[in-house]
PDB file of C-alpha atoms (C1' of nucleotides) in Angstrom:
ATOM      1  CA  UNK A   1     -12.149 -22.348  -9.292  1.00 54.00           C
ATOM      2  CA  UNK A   2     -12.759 -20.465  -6.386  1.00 78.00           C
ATOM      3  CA  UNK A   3     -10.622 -17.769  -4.124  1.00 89.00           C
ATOM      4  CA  UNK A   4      -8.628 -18.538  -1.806  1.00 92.00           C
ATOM      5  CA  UNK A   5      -6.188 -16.638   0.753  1.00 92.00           C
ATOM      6  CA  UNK A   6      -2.814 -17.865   1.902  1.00 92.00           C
ATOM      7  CA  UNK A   7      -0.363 -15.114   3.970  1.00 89.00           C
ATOM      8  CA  UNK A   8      -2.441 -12.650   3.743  1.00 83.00           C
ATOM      9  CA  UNK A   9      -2.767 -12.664  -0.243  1.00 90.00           C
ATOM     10  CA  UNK A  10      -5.930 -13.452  -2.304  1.00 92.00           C
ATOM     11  CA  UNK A  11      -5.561 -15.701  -5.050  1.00 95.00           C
ATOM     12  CA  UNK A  12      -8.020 -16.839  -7.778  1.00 96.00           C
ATOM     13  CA  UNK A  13      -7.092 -19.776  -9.383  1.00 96.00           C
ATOM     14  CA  UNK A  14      -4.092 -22.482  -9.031  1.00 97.00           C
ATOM     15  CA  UNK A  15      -1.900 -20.865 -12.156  1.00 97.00           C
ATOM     16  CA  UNK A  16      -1.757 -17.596 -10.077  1.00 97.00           C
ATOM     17  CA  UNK A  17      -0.579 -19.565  -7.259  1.00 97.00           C
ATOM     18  CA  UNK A  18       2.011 -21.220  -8.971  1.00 98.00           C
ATOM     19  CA  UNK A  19       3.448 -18.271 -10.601  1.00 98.00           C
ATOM     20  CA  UNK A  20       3.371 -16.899  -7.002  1.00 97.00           C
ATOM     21  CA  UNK A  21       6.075 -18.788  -5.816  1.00 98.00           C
ATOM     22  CA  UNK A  22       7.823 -20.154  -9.376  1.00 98.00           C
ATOM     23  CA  UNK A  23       7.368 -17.010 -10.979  1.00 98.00           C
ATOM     24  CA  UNK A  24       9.399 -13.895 -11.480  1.00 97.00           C
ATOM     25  CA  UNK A  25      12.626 -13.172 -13.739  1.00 97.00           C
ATOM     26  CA  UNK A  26      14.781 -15.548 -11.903  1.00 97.00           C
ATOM     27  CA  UNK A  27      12.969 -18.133  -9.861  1.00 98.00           C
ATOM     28  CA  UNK A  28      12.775 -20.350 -12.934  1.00 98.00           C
ATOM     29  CA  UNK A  29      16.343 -20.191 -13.899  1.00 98.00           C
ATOM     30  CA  UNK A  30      17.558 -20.660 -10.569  1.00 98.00           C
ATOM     31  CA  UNK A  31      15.988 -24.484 -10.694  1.00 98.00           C
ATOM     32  CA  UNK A  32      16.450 -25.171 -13.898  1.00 98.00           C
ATOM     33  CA  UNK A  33      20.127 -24.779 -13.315  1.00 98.00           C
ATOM     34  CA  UNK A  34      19.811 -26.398  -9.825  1.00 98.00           C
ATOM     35  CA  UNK A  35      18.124 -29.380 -11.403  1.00 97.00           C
ATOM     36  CA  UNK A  36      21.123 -31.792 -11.400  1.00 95.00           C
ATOM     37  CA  UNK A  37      24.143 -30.068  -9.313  1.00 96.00           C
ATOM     38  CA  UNK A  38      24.957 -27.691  -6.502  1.00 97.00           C
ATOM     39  CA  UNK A  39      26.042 -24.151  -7.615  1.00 97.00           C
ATOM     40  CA  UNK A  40      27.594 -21.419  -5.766  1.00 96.00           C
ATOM     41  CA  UNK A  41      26.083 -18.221  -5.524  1.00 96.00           C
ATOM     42  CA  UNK A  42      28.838 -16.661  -7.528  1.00 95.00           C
ATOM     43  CA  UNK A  43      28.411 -19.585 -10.332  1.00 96.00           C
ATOM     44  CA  UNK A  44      25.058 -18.357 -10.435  1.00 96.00           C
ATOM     45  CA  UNK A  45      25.957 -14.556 -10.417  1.00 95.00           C
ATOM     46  CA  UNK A  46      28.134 -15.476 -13.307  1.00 94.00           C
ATOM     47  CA  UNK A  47      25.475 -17.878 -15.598  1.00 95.00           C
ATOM     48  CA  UNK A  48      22.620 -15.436 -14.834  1.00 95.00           C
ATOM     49  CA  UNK A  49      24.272 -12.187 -16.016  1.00 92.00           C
ATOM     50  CA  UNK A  50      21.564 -10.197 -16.310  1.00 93.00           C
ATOM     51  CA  UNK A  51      20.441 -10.402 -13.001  1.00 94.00           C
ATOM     52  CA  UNK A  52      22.078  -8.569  -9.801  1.00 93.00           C
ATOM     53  CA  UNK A  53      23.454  -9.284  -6.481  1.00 92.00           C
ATOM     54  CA  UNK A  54      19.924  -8.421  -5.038  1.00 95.00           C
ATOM     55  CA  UNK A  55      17.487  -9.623  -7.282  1.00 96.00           C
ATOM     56  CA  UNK A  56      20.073 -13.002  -7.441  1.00 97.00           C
ATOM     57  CA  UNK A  57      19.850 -12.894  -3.236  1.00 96.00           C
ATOM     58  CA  UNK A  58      15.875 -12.248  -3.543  1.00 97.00           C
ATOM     59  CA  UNK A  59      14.523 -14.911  -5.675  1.00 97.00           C
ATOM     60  CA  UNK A  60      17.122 -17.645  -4.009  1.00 97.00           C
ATOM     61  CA  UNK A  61      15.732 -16.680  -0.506  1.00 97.00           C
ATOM     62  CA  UNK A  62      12.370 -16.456  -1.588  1.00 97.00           C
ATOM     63  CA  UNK A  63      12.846 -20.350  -3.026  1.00 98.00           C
ATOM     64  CA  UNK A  64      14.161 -21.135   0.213  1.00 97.00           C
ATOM     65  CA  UNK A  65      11.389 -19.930   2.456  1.00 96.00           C
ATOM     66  CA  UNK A  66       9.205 -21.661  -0.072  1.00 97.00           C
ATOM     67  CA  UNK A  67      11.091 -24.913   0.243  1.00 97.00           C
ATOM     68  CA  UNK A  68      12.593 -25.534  -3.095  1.00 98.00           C
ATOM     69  CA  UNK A  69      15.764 -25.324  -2.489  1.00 98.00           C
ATOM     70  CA  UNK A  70      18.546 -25.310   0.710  1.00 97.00           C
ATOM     71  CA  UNK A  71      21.267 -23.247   1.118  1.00 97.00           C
ATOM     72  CA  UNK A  72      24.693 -24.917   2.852  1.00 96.00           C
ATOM     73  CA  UNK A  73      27.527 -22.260   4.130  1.00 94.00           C
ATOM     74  CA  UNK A  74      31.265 -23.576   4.945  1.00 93.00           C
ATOM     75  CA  UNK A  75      32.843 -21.541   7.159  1.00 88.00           C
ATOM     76  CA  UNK A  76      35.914 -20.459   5.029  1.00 87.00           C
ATOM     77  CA  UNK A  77      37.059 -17.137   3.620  1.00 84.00           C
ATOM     78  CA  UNK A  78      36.433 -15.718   1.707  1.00 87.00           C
ATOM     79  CA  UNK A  79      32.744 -17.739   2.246  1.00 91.00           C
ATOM     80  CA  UNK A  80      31.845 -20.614   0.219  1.00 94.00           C
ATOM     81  CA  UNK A  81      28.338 -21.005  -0.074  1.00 96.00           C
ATOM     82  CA  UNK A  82      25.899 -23.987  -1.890  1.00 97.00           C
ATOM     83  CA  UNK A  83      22.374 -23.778  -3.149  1.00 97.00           C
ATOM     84  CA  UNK A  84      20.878 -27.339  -3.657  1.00 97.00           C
ATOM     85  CA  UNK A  85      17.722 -28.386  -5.240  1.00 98.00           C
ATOM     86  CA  UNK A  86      15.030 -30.293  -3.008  1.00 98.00           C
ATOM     87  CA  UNK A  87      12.146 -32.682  -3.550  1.00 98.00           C
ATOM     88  CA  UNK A  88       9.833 -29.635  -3.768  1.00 98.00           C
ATOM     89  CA  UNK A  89      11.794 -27.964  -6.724  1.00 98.00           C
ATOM     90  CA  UNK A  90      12.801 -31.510  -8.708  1.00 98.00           C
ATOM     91  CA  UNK A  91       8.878 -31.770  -8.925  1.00 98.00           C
ATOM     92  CA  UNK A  92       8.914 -28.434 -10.594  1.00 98.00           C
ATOM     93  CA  UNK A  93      11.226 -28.647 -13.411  1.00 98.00           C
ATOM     94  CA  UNK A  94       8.900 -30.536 -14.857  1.00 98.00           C
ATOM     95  CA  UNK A  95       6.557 -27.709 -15.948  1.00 98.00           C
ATOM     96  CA  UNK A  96       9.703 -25.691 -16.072  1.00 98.00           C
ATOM     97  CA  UNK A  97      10.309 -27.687 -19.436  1.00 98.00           C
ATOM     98  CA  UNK A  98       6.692 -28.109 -20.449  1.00 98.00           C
ATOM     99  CA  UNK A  99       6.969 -23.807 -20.158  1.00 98.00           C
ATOM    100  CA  UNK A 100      10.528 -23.842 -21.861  1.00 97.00           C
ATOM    101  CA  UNK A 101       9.315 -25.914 -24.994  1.00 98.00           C
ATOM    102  CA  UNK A 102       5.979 -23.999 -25.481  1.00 98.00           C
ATOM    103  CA  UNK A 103       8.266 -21.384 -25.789  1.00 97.00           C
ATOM    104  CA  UNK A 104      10.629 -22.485 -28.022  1.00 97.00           C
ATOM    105  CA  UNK A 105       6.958 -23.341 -29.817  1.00 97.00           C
ATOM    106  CA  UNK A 106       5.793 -19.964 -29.649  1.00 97.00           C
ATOM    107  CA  UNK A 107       9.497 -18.580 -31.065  1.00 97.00           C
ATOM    108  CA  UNK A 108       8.960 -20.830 -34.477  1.00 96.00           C
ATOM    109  CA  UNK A 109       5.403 -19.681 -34.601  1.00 97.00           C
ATOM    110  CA  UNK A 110       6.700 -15.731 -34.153  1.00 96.00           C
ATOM    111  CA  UNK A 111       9.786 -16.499 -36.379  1.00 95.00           C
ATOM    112  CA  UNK A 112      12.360 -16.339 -33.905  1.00 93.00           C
ATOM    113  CA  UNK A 113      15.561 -17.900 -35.032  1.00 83.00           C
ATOM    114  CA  UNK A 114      17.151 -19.868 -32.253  1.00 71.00           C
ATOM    115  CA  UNK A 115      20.399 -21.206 -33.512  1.00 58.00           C
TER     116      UNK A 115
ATOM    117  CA  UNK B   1      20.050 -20.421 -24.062  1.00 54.00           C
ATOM    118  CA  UNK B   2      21.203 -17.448 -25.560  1.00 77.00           C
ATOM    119  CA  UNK B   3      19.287 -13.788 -25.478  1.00 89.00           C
ATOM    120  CA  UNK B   4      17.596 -12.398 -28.150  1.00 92.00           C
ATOM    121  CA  UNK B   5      15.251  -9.283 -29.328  1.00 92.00           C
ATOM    122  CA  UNK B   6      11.722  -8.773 -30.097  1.00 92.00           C
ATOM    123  CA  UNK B   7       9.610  -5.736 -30.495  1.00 89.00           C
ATOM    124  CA  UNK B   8      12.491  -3.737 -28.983  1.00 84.00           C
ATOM    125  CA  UNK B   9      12.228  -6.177 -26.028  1.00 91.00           C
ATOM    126  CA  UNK B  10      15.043  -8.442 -24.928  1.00 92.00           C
ATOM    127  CA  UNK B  11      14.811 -11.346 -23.868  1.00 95.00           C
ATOM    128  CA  UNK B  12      16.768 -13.767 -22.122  1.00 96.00           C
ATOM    129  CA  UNK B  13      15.497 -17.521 -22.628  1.00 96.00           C
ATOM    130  CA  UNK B  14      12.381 -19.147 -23.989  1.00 97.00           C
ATOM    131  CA  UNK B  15      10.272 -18.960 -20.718  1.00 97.00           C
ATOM    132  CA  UNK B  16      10.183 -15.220 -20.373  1.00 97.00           C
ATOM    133  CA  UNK B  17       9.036 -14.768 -24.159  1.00 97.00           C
ATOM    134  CA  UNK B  18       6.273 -17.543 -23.429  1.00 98.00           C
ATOM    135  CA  UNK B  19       5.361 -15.338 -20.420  1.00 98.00           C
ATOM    136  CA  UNK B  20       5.585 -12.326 -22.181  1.00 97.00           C
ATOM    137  CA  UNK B  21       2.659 -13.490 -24.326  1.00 98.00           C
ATOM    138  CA  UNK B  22       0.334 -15.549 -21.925  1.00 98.00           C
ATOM    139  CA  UNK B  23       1.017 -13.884 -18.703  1.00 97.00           C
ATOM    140  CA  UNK B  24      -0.218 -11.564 -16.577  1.00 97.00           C
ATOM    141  CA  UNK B  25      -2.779 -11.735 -14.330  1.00 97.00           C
ATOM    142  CA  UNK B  26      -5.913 -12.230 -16.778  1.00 98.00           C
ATOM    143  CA  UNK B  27      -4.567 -13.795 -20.266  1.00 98.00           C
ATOM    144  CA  UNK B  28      -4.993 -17.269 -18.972  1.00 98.00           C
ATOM    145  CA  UNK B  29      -8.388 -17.183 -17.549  1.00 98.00           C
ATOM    146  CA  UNK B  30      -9.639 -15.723 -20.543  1.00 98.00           C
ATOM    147  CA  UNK B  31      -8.178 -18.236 -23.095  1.00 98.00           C
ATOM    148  CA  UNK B  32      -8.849 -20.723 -20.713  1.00 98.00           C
ATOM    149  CA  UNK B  33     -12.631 -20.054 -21.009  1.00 98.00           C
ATOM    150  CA  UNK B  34     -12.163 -19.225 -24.824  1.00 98.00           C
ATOM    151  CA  UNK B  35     -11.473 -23.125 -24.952  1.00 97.00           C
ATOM    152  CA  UNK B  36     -14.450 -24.606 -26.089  1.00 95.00           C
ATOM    153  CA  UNK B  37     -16.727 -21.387 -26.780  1.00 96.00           C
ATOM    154  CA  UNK B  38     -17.279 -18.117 -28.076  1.00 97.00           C
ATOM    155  CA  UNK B  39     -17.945 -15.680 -24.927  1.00 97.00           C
ATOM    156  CA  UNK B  40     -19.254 -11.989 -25.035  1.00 97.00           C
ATOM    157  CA  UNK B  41     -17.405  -9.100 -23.215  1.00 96.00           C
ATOM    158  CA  UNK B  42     -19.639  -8.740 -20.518  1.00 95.00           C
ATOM    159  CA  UNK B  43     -20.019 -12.498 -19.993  1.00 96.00           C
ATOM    160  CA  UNK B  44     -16.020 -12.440 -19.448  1.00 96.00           C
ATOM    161  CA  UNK B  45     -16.465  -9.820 -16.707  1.00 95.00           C
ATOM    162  CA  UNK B  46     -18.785 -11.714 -14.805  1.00 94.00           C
ATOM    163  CA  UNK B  47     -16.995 -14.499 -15.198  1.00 95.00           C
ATOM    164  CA  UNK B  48     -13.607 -13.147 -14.198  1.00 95.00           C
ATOM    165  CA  UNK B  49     -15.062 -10.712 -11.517  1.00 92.00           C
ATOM    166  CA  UNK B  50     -11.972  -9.328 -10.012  1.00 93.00           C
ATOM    167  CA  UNK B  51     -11.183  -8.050 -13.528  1.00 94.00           C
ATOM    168  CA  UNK B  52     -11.786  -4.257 -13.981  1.00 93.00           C
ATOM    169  CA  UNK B  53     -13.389  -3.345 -17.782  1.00 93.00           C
ATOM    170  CA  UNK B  54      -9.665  -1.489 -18.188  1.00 95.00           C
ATOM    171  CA  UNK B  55      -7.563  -4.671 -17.401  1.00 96.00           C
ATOM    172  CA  UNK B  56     -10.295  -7.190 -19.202  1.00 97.00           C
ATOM    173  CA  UNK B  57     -10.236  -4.978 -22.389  1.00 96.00           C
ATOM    174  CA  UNK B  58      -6.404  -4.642 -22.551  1.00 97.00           C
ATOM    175  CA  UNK B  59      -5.757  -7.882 -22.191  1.00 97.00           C
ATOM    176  CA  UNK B  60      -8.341  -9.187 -24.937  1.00 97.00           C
ATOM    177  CA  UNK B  61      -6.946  -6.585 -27.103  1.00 97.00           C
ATOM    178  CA  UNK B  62      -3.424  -8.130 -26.669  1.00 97.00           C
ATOM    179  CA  UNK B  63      -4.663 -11.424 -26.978  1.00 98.00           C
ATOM    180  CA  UNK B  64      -6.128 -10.296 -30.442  1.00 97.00           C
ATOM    181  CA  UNK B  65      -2.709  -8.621 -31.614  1.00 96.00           C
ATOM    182  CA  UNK B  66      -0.452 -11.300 -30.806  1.00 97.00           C
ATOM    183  CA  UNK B  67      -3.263 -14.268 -32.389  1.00 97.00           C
ATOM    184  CA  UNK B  68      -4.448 -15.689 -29.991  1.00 98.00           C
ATOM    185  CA  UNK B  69      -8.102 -14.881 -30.171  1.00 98.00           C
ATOM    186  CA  UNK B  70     -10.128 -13.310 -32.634  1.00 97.00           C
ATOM    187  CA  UNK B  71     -13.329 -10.389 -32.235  1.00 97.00           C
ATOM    188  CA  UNK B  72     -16.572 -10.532 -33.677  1.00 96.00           C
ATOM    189  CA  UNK B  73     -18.853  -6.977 -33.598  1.00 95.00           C
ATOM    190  CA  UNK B  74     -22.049  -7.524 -33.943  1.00 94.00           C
ATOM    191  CA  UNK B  75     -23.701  -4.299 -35.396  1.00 88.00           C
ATOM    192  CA  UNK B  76     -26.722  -3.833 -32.959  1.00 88.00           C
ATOM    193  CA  UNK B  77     -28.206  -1.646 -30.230  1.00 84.00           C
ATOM    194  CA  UNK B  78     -26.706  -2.150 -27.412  1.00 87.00           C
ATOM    195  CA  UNK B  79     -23.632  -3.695 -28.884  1.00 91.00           C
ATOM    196  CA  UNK B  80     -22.713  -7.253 -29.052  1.00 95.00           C
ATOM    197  CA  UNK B  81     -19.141  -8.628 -29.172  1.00 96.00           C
ATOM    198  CA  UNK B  82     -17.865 -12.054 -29.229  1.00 97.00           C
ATOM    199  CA  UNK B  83     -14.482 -13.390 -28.611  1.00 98.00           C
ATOM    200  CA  UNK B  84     -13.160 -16.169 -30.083  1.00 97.00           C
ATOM    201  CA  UNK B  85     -10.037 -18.634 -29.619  1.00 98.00           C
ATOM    202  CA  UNK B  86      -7.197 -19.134 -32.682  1.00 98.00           C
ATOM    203  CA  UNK B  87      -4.948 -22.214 -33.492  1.00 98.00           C
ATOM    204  CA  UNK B  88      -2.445 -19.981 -31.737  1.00 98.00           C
ATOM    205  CA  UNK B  89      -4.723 -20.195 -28.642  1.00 98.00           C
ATOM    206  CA  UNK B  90      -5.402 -23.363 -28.665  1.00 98.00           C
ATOM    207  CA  UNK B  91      -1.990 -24.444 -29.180  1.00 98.00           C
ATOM    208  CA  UNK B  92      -1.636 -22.714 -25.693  1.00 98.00           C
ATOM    209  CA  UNK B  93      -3.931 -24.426 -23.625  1.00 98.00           C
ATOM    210  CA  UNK B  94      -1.840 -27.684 -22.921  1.00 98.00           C
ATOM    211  CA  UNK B  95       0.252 -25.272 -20.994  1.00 98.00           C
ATOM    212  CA  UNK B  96      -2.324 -23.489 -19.004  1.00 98.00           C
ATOM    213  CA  UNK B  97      -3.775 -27.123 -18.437  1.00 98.00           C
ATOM    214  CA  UNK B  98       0.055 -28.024 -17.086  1.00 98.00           C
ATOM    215  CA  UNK B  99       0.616 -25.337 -14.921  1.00 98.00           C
ATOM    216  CA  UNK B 100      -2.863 -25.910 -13.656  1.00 97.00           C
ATOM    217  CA  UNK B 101      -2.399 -28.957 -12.490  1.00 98.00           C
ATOM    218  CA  UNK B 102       0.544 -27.699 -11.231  1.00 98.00           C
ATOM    219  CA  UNK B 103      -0.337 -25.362  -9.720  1.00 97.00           C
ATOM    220  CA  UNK B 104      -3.298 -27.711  -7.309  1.00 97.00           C
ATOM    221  CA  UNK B 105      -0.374 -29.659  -6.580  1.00 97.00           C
ATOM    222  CA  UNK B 106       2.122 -27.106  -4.867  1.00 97.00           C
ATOM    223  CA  UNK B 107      -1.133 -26.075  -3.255  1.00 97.00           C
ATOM    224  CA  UNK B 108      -2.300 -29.341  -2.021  1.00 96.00           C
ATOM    225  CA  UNK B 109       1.575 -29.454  -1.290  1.00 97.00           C
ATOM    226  CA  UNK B 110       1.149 -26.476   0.878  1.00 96.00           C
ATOM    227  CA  UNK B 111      -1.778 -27.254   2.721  1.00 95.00           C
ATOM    228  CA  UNK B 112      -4.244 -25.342   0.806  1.00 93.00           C
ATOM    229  CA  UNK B 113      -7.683 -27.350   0.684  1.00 83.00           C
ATOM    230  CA  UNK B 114      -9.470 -26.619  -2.731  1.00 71.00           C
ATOM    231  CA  UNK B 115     -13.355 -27.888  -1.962  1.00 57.00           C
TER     232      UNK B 115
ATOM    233  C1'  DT C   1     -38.113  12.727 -21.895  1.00 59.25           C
ATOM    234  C1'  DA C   2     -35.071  10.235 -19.056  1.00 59.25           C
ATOM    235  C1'  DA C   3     -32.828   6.317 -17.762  1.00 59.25           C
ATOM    236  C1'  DG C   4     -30.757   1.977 -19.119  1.00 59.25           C
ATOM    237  C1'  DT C   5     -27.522  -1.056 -21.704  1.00 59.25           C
ATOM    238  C1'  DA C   6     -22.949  -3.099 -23.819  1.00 59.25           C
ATOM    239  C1'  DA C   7     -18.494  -2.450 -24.705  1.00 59.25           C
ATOM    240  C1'  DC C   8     -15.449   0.098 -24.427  1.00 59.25           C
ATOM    241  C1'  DT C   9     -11.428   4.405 -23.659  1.00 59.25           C
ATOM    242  C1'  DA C  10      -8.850   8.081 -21.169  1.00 59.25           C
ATOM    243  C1'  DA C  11      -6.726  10.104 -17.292  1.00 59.25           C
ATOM    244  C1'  DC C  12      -4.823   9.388 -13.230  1.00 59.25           C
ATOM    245  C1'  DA C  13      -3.293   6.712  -8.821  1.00 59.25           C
ATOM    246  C1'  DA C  14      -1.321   3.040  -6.400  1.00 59.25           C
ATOM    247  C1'  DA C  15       1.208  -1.068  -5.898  1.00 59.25           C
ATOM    248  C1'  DA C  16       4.568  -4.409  -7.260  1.00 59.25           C
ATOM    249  C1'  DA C  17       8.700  -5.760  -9.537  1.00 59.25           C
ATOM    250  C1'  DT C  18      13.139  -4.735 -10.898  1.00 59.25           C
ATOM    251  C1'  DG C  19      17.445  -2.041 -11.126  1.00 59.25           C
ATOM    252  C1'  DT C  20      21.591   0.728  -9.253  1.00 59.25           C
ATOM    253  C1'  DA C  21      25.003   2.160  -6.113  1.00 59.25           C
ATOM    254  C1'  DA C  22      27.236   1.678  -2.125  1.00 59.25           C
ATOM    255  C1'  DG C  23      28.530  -0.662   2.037  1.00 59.25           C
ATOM    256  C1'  DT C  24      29.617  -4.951   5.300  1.00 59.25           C
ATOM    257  C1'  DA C  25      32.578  -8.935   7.303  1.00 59.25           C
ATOM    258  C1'  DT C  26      36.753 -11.695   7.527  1.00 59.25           C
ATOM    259  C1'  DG C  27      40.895 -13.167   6.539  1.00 59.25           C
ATOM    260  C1'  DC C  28      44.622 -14.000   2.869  1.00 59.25           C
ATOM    261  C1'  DC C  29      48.334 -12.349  -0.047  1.00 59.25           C
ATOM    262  C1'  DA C  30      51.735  -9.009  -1.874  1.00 59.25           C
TER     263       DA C  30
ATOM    264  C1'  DT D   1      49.455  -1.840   5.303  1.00 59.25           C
ATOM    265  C1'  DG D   2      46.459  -2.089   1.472  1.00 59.25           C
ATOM    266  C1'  DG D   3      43.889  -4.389  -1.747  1.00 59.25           C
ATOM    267  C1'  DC D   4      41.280  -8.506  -3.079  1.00 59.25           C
ATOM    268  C1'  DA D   5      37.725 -12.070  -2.737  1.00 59.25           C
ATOM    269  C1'  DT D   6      32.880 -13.945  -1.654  1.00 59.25           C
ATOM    270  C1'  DA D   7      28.318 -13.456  -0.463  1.00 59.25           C
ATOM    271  C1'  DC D   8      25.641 -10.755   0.814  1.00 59.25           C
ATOM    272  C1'  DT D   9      22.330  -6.252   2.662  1.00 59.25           C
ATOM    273  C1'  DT D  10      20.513  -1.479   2.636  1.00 59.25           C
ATOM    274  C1'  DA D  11      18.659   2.568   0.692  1.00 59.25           C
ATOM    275  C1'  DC D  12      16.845   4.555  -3.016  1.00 59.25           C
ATOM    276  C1'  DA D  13      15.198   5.143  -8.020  1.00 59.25           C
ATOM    277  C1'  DT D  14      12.831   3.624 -11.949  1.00 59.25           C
ATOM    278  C1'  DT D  15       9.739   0.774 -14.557  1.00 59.25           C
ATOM    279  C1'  DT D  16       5.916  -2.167 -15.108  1.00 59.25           C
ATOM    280  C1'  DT D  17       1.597  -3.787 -13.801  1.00 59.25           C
ATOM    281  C1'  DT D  18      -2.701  -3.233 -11.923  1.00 59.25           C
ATOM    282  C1'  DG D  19      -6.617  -0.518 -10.118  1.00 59.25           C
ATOM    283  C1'  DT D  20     -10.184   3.436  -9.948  1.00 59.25           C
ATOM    284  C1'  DT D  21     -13.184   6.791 -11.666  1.00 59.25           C
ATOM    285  C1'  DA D  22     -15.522   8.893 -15.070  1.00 59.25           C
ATOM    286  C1'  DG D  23     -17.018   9.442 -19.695  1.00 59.25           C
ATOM    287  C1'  DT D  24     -18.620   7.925 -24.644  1.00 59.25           C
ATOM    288  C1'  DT D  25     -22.000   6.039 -28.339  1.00 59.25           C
ATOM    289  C1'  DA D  26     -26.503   5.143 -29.975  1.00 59.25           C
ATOM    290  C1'  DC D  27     -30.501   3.075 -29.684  1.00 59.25           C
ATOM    291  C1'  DT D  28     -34.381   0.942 -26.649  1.00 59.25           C
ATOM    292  C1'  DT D  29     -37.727   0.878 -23.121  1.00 59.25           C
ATOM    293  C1'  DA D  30     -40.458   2.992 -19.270  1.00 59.25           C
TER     294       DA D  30
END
DNA sequence: TAAGTAACTAACAAAAATGTAAGTATGCCA
DNA sequence: TGGCATACTTACATTTTTGTTAGTTACTTA
């Protein structure tokens, strides 16, 4: 496992990598909720509650510079904008679930009740 | 996917509790090396170089409070300690192999070369 | 007698992530 | 004419995570 550098940041091993650009509060349920239909921003705003106009506009730019998503504007007002899912982030929701059962795991284990 | 509380801690879906646990910069690498043997302190700081003794030592000692891994003290002159992996740890390495795996992937996907 | 060793801990500093509040554009509707 | 709506951005504050430096214990070896 050795180091490696991509723009201009050291990383030591693939999992860091991956949580580099999957990781964060709201990268991972961005795609999950991308996975199999286009949502608005606002749709998202309203399913995400916890998280705020910024960090909402920061993670979804962040996964499009990164290629996991694409963002489609209609010129209307007030604007109508769509975030799709692309082949990059399908091939992530993959571990997405792996992560999301291990921690539904982990909540049994810790005696979280999930109803 | 509803929120819920732990440790005075809320959280708001399954992934950010598993993350809360395993996370971080350093918890994988060490139960990833905790795998299939015991390892001594200073063996994990050689191992994981980048790791200061401050971030190495509070991440073991997490690792031991939440059950993932379990410490040995060995009463001698200088002292000896070993670390060793749980069922709870193990249980948490088909994850870390995952996002792994995943992890070479995006890279590959990106361009990265891994010799 | 002094330095070396393993496995730490404490105090402090810096960097990164997240949160909060306010403001922007454009046109529609009352 | 004023307020409303959507999808943002900017500036700033706070919190969380990570890093740095120095010190501790207690025995062994030079």
């Amino acid at each position: 496992m050795p180091d490696f550098v991509k723009d201009n940041h050291q990383f030591h091993n693939p999992v860091e990598f991956a949580i580099s650009k999957i990781g964060g509060t709201y990268k991972m349920p961005i795609l999950w909720r991308l996975k199999d239909k286009k949502w608005r921003f606002s749709e998202l705003q309203r399913s995400i509650s916890h998280a705020s106009d910024r960090m909402l506009s920061k993670a979804l730019k962040e996964l499009i510079e990164d290629g996991f998503i694409t963002k489609e504007i209609f010129p209307e007002v007030p604007p109508r904008v769509e975030y799709n899912i692309t082949e990059r982030g399908i091939k992530s929701i993959a571990i997405i679930d792996a992560l999301r059962n291990y921690g539904l795991d982990l909540m049994k284990d810790f005696g979280i009740e999930n109803h």
